[in-house]
Short mmCIF file of C-alpha atoms and ligand atoms in Angstrom, two decimals:
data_model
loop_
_atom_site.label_atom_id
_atom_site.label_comp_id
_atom_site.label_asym_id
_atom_site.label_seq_id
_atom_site.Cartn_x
_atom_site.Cartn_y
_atom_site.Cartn_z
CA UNK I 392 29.61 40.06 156.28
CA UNK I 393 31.74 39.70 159.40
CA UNK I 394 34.94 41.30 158.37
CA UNK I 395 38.55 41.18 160.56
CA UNK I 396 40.15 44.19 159.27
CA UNK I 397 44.11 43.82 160.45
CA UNK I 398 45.91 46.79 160.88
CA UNK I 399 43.04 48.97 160.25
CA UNK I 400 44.29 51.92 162.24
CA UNK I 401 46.87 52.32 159.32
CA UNK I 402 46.67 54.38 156.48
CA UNK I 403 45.12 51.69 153.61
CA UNK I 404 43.31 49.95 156.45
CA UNK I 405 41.78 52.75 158.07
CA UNK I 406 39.98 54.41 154.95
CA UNK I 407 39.16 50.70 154.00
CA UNK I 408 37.62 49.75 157.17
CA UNK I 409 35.05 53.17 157.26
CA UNK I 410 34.75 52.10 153.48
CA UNK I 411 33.30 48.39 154.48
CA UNK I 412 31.21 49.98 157.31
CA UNK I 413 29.58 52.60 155.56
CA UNK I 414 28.37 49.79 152.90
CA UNK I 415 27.01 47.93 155.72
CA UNK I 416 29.23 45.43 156.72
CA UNK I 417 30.14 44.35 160.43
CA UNK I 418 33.84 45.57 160.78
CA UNK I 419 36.10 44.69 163.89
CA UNK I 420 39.22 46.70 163.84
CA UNK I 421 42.52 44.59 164.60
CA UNK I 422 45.39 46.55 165.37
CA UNK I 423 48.47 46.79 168.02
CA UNK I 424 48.90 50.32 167.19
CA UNK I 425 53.03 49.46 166.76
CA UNK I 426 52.57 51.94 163.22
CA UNK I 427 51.99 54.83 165.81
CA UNK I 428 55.13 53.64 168.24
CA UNK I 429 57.17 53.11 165.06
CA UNK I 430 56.90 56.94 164.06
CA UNK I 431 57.99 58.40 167.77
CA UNK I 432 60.48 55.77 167.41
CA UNK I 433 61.99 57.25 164.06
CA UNK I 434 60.78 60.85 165.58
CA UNK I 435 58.44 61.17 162.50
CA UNK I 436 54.92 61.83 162.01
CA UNK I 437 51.44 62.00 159.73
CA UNK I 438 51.27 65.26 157.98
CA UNK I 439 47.51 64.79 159.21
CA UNK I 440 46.66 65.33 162.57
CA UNK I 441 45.44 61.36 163.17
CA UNK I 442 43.25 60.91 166.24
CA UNK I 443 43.61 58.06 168.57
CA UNK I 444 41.68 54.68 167.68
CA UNK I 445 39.18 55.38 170.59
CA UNK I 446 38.55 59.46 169.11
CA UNK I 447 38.33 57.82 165.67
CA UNK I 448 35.85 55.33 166.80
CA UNK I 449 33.58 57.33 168.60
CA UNK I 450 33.23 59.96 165.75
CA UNK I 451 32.49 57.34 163.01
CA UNK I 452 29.50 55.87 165.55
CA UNK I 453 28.54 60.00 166.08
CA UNK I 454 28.46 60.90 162.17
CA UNK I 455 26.94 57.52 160.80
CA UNK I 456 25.24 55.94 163.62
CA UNK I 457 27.92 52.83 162.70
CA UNK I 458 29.78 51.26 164.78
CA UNK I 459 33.06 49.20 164.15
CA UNK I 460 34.29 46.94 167.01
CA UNK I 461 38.31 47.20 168.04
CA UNK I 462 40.55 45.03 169.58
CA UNK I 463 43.60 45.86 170.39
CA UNK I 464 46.33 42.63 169.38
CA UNK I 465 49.37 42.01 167.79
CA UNK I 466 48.72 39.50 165.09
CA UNK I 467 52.08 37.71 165.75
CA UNK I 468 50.84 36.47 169.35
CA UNK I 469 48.56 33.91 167.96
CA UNK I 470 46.70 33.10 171.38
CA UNK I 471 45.44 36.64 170.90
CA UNK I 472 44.46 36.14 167.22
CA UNK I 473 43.02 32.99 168.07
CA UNK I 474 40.87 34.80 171.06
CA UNK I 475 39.81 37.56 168.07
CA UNK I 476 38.98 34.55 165.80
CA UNK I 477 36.50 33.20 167.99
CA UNK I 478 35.08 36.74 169.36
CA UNK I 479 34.14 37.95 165.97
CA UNK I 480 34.03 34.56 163.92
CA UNK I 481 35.15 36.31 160.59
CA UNK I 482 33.42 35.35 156.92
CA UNK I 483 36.28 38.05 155.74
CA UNK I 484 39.81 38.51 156.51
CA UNK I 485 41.64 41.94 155.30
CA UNK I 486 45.07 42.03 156.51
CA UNK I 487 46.96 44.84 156.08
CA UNK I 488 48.73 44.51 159.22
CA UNK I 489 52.54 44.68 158.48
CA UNK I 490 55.34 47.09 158.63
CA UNK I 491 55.13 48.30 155.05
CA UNK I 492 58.21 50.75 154.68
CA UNK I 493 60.76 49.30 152.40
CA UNK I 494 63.33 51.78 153.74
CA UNK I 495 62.40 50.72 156.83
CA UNK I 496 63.26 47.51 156.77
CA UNK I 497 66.86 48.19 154.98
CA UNK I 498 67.88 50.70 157.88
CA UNK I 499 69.93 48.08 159.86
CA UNK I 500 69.98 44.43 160.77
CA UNK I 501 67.21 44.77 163.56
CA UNK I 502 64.87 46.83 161.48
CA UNK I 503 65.39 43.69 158.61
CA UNK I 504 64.77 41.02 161.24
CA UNK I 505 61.66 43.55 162.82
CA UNK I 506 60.08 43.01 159.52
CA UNK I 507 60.75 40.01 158.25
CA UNK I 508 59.79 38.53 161.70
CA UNK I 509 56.36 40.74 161.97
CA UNK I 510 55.14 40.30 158.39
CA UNK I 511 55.89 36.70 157.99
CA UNK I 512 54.64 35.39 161.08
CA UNK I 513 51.54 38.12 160.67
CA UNK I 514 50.70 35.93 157.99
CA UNK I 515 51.57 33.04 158.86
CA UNK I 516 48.91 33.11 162.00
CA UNK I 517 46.09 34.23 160.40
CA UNK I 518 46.40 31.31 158.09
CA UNK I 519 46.67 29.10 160.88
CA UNK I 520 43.52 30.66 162.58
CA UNK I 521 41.71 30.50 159.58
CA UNK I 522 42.84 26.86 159.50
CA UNK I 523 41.56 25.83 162.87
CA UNK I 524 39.04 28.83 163.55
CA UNK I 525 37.77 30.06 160.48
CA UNK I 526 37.89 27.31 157.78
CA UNK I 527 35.52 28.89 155.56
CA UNK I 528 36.46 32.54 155.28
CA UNK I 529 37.88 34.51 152.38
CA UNK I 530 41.41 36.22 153.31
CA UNK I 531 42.08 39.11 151.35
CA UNK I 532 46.00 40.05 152.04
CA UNK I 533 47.86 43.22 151.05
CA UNK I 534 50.51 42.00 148.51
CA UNK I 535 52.64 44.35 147.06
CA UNK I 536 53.66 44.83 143.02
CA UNK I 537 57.02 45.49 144.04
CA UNK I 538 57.41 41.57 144.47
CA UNK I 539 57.43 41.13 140.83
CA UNK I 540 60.52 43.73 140.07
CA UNK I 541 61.17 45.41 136.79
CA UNK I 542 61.48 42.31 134.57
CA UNK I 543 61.98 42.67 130.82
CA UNK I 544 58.77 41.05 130.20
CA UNK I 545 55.38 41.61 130.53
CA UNK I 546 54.10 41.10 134.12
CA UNK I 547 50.81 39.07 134.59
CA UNK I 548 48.71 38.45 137.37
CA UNK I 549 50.15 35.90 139.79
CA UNK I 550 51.05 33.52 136.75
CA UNK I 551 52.86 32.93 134.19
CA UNK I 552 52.34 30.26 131.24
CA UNK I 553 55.41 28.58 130.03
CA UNK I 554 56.54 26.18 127.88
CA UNK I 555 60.22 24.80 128.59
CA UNK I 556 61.99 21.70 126.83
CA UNK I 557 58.74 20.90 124.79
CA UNK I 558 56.65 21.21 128.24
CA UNK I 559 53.74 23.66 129.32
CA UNK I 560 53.01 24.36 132.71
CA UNK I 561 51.73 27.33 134.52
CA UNK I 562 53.59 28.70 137.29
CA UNK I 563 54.03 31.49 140.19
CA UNK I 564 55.16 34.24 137.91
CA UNK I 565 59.03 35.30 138.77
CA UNK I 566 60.02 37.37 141.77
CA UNK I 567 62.56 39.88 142.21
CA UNK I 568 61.98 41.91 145.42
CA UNK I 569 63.86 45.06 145.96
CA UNK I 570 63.90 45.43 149.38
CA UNK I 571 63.75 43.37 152.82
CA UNK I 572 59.95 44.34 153.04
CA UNK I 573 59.01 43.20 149.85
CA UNK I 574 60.91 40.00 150.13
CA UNK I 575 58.21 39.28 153.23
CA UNK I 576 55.32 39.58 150.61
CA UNK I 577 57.08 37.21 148.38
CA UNK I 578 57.14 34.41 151.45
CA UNK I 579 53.80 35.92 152.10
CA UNK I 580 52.51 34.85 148.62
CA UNK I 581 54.27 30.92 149.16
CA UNK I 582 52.33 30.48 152.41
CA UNK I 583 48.90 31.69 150.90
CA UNK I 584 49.34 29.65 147.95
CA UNK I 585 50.68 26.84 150.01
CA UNK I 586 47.69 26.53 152.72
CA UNK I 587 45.29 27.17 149.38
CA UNK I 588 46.62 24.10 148.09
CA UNK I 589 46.58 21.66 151.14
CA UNK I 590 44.19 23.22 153.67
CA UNK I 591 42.06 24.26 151.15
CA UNK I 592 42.02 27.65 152.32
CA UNK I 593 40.35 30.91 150.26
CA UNK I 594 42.74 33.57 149.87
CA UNK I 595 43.02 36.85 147.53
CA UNK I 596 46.48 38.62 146.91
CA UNK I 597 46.33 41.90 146.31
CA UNK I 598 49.63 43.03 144.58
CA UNK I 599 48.87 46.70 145.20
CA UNK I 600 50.77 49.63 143.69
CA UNK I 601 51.74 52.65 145.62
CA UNK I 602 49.29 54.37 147.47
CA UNK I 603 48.33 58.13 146.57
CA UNK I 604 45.81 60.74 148.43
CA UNK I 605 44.27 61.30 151.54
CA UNK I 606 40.57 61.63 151.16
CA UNK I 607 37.73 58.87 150.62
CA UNK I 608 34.04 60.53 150.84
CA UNK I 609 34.04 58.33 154.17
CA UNK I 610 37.38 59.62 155.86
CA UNK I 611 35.72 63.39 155.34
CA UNK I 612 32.82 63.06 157.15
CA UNK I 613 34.56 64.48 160.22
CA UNK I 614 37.77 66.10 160.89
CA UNK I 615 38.41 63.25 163.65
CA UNK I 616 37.81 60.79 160.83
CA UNK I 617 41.12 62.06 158.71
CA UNK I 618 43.23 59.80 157.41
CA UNK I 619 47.51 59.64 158.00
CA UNK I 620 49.33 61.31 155.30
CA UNK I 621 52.90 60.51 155.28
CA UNK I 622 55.85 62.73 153.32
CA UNK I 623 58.90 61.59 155.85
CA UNK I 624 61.56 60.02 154.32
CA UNK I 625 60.92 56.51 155.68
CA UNK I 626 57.38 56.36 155.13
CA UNK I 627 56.50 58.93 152.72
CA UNK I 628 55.87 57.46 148.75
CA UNK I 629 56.77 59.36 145.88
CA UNK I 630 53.19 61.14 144.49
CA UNK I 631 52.64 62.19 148.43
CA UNK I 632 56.04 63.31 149.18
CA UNK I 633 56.35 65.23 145.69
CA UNK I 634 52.49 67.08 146.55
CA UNK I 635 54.25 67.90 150.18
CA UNK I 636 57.44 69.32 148.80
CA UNK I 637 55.91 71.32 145.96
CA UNK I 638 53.35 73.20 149.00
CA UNK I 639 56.57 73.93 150.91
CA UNK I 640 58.71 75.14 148.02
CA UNK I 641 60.89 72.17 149.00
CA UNK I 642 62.75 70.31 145.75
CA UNK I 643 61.09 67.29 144.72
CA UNK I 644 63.32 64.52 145.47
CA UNK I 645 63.40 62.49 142.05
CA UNK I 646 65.98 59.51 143.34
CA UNK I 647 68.27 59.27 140.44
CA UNK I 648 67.53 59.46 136.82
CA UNK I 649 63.96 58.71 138.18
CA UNK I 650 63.06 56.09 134.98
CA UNK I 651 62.14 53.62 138.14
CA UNK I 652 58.45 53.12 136.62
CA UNK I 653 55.73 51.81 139.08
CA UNK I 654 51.89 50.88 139.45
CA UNK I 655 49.71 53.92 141.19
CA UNK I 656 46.36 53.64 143.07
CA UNK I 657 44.41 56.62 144.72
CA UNK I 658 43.36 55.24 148.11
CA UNK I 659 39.61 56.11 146.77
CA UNK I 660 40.54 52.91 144.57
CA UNK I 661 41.76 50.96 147.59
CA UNK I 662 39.14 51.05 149.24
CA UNK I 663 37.22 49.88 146.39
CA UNK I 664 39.10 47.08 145.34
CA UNK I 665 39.25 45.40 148.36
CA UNK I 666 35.27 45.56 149.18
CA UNK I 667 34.99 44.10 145.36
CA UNK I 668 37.71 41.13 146.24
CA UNK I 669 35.60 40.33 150.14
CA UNK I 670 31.90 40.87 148.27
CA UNK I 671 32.99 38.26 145.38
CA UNK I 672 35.53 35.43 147.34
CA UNK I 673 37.74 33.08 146.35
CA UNK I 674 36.15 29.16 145.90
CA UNK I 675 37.70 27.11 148.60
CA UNK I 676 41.22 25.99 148.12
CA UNK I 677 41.60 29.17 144.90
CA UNK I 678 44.40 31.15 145.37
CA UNK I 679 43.77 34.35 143.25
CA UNK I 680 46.47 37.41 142.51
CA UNK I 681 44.92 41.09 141.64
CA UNK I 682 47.45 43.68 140.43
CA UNK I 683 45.48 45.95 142.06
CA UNK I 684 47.31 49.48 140.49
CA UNK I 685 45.04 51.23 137.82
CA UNK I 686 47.71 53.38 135.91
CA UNK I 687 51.66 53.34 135.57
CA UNK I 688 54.02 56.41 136.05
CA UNK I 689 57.83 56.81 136.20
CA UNK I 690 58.59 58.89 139.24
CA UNK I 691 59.98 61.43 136.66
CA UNK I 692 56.88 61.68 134.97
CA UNK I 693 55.04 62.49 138.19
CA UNK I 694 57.38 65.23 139.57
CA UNK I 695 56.80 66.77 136.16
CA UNK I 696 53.32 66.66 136.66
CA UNK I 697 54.09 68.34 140.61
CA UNK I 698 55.87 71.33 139.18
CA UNK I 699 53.18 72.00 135.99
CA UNK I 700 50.49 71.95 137.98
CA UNK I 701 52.34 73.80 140.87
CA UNK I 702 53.31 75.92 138.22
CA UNK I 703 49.65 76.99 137.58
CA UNK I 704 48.94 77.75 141.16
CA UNK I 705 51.22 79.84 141.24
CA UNK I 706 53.75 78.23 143.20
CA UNK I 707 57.69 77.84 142.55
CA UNK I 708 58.37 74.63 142.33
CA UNK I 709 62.22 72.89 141.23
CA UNK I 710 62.90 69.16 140.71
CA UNK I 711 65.94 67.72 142.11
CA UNK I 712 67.67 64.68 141.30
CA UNK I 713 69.26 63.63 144.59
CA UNK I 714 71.38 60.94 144.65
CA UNK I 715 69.47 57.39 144.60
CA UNK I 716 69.70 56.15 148.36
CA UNK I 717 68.30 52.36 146.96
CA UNK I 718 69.53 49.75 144.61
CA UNK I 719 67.10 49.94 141.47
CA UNK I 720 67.14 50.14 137.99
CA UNK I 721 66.66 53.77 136.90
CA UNK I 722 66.01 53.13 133.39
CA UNK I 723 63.79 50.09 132.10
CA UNK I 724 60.76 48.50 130.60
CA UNK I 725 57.42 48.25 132.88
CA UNK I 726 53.73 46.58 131.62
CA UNK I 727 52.16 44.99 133.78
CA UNK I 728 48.26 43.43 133.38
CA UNK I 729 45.45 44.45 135.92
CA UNK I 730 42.65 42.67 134.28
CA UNK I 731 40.77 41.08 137.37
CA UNK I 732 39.58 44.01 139.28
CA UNK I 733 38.49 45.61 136.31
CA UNK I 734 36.40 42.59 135.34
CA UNK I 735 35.13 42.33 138.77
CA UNK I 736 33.74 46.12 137.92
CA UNK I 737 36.41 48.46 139.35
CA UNK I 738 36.22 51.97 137.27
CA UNK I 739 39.16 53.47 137.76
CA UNK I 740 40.34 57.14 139.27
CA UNK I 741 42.40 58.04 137.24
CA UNK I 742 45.33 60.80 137.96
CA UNK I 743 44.47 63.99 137.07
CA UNK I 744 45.85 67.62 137.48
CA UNK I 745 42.70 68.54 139.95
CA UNK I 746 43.71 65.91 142.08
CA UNK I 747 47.10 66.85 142.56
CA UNK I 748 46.27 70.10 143.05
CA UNK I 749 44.02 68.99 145.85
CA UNK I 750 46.82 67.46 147.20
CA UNK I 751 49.24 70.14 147.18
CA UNK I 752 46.37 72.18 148.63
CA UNK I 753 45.73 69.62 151.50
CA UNK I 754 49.37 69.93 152.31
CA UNK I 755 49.31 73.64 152.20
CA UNK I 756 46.92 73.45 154.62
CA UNK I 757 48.91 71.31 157.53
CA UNK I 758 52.06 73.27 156.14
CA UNK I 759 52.42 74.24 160.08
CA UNK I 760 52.84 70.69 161.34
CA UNK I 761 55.79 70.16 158.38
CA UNK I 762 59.02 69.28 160.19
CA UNK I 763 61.60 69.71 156.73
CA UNK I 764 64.48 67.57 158.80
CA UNK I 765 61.88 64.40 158.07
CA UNK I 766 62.11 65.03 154.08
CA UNK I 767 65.46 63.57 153.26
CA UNK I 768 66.16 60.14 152.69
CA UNK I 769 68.63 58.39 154.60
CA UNK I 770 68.23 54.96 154.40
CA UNK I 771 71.14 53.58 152.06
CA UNK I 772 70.63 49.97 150.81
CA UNK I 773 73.75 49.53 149.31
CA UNK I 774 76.45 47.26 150.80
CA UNK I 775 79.21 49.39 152.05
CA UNK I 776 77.26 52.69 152.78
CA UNK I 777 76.68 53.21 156.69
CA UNK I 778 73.70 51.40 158.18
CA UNK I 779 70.70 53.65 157.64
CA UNK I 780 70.10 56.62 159.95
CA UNK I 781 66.45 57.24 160.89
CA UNK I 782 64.90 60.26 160.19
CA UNK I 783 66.03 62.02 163.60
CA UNK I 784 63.54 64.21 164.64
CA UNK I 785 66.12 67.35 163.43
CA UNK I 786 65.00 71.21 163.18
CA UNK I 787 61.64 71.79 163.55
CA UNK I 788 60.99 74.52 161.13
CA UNK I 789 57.38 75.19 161.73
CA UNK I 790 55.30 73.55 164.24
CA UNK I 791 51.54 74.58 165.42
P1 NAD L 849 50.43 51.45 157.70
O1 NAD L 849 51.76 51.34 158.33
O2 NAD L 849 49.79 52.79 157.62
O3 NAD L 849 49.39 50.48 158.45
C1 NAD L 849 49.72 49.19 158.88
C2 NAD L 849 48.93 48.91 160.15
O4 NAD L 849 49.22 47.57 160.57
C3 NAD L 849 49.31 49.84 161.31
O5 NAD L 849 48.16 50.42 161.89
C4 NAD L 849 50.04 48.93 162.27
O6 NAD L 849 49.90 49.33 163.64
C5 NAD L 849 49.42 47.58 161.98
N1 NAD L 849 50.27 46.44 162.32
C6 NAD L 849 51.55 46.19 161.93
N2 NAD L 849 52.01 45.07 162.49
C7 NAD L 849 51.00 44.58 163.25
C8 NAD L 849 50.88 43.45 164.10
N3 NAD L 849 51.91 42.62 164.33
N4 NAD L 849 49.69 43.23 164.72
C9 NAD L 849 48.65 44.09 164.56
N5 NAD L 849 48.72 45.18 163.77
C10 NAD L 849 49.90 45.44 163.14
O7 NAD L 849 50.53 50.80 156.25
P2 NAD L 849 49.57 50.98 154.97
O8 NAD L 849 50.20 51.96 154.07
O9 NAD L 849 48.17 51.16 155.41
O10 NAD L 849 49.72 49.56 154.31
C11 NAD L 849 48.80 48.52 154.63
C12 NAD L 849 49.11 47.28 153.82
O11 NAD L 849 49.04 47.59 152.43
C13 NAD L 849 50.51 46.74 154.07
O12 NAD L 849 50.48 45.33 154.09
C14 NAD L 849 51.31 47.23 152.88
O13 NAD L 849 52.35 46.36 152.61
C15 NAD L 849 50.24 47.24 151.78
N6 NAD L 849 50.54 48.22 150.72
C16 NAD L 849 50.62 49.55 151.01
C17 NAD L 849 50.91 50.45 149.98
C18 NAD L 849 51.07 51.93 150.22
O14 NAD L 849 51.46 52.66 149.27
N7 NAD L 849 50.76 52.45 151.40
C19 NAD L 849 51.08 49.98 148.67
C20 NAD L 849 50.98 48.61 148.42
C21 NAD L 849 50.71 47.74 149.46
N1 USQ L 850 61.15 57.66 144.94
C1 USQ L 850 61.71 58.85 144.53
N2 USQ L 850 61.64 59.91 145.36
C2 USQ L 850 61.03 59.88 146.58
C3 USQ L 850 60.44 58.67 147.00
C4 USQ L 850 60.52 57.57 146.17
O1 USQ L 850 62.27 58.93 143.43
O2 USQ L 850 61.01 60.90 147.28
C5 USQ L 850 61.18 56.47 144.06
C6 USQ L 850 61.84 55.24 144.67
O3 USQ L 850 63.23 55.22 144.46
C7 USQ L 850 61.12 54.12 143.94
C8 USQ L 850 59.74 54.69 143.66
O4 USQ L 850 59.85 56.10 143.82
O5 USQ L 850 61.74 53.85 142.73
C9 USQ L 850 58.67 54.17 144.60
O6 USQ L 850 59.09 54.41 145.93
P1 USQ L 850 58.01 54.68 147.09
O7 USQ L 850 58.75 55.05 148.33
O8 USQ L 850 56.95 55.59 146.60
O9 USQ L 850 57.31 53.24 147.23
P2 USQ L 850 57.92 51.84 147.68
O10 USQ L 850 59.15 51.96 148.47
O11 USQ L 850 57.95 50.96 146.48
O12 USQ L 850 56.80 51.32 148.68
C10 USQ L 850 55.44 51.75 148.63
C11 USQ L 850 54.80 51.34 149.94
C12 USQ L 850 54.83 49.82 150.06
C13 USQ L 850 54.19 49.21 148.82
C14 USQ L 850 54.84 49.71 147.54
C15 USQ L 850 54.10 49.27 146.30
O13 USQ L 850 55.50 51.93 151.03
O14 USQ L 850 54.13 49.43 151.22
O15 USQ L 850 54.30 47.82 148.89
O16 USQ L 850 54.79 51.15 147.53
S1 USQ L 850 55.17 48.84 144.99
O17 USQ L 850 56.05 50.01 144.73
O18 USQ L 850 54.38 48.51 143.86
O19 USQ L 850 55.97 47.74 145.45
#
């Protein structure tokens, strides 16, 4: 298939496009590269020493005689999405190209509107190309699960089934966002579901968990092929940050009690699920929702896991419980179904002490490029507390 991979310089979309390449699809990169202006803007960085798009390019053409087409764009200046609609003529969409930092987005006012302006209207033009360019492709768009919350209940897949005053209907299931970004993937969800229904478009959400790992057996084909790997306090997720900190001897920052109970994914399964959603598409005018997450951990659980198998290697490794910089329940139930990809043939990767180990050992090994001023959070989302303070680019403890 022709497939328009959005934001496929970042870290999901990267390892995804090489992933839809390698199993011989025609993959055009879209990406404005804003992920990479973001970090020197916040004076963070990758753990991983990422190589520019062109480098990246080049070496995945060298190694597998592939090649995957690029054009530079920002996805909210439609004439330029438009211009990429008609140059590639997608059968696919993949869009993963959004600012996806939840702390992010709660640092101040203009880091809110940043977001809420570049996801939303992200979304919104690619489901006006499709509309006038593309009628007959399949988007697949990065949802999140962190639209759903931590409700009491079970969570399903998209929908719910109710019956109220004698009445059954079924229904968008309930939303309760936790932070500016993930309220854009809730509005996300309403226009996909809304140009399904009178457009008659195809679309696939993918609620995805949190992200965990580095390696896919395409990103290691060469060393200019390596994925980003982000521990910094903005952008780093819990399994990634927790692997980073145990390697440096650094607490692992539990926020809170650390109950706060979440979907996990290794990126291996990313890459996965989102070939199986673009190689089995959506009729036209179906709006489909994959909890795309293939096991559930409190973040508790998982720095316990850190500092056993940390432990083992031989490494000294404490768990803190720092102060929670968010607003989120610490302490509550969490089931959620992820029946679809599984039926659609997904085997899962499941978390294992090997694989953190690997992790802690990948970390280890780029120990030199750790600056320990980007580990603490400092983005506050309460009302009251002072508007969040980037990561400033602060001591540089070791540096090669
Ligand atoms: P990332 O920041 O590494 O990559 C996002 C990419 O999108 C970047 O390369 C960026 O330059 C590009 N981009 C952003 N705005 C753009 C625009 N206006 N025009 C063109 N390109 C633009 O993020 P990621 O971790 O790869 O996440 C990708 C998607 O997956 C996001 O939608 C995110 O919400 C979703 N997701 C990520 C995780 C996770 O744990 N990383 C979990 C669940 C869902
Ligand atoms: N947490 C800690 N310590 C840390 C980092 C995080 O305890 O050092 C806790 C947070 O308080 C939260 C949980 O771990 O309760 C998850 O936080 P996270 O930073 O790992 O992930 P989150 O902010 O939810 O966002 C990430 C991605 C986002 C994606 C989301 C999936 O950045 O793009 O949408 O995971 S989900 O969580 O399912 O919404």
């Amino acid at each position: 298939m022709r497939i328009l991979v959005i934001g496929g310089d970042g870290y999901c979309g990267w390892a995804t496009a090489l992933h839809l390449s390698a199993c011989g699809h025609d993959v055009t990169i879209l990406d404005n590269l804003v992920r990479r202006k973001w970090d020197r803007d916040l004076g963070v960085s990758s753990l991983t020493p990422i190589r520019g798009i062109g480098e990246r390019l080049r070496s995945w053409e060298a190694t597998t005689g592939k090649k995957i087409g690029f054009i530079k764009a920002d996805a909210t200046n439609y004439a330029a999405l438009v211009e990429a609609f008609q140059t590639v003529e997608p059968e696919a969409i993949v869009n993963f190209g959004q600012q996806r930092s939840a702390p992010f987005s709660m640092i101040d006012r203009d880091h809110a509107a940043l977001t809420m302006v570049n996801n939303t209207l992200c979304n919104l033009n690619v489901l006006w190309a499709m509309r006038e360019h593309a009628p007959a492709a399949h988007l697949v768009k990065l949802g999140t699960m962190g639209e759903y919350g931590t409700p009491n209940i079970e969570i399903e897949e998209g929908f719910i089934t109710i019956e109220h005053k004698g009445r059954r209907d079924t229904l968008p299931f309930p939303k309760q966002p936790g932070s500016f970004y993930h309220l854009t993937k809730v509005s996300d969800s309403d226009q996909l579901f809304f140009t399904c229904r009178i457009w008659g478009l195809r679309a696939t959400d993918l609620n995805q968990g949190v992200v965990y790992g580095l390696d896919t057996e395409e990103t290691t084909l060469a060393p200019a092929l390596v994925n980003r790997f982000d521990y910094d306090g903005v952008y780093g997720t819990a399994l990634n940050r927790f692997c980073v900190e145990a390697a440096l001897g650094h607490p692992l920052t539990v926020y809170g009690r650390g109950g706060q109970t979440r979907g996990f994914i290794n990126i291996v399964d990313t890459v996965r699920c989102v070939r199986l959603a673009v190689e089995t598409p959506a009729e036209a005018g179906e709006f489909r929702v994959f909890n795309q997450f293939t096991q559930t951990f409190s973040v508790l659980s998982l720095a316990h896991s850190v500092v056993r198998v940390g432990a083992a290697m031989g490494l000294s490794v404490e768990l803190q419980h720092v102060e929670n910089p968010r607003v989120e329940k610490e302490l509550h139930y969490y089931s959620s179904v992820n029946n679809h990809l599984l039926a659609l043939g997904l085997e899962p990767t499941l978390l294992d002490d090997p694989t953190i180990e690997g992790m802690i050992r990948t970390a280890a090994r780029y120990e030199k490029r750790v600056d320990t001023g980007q580990i603490p959070a400092t983005v506050q989302w309460a009302a009251g507390s002072p508007p969040g303070r980037p990561a400033v680019p602060a001591k540089v403890v070791r540096r090669s």
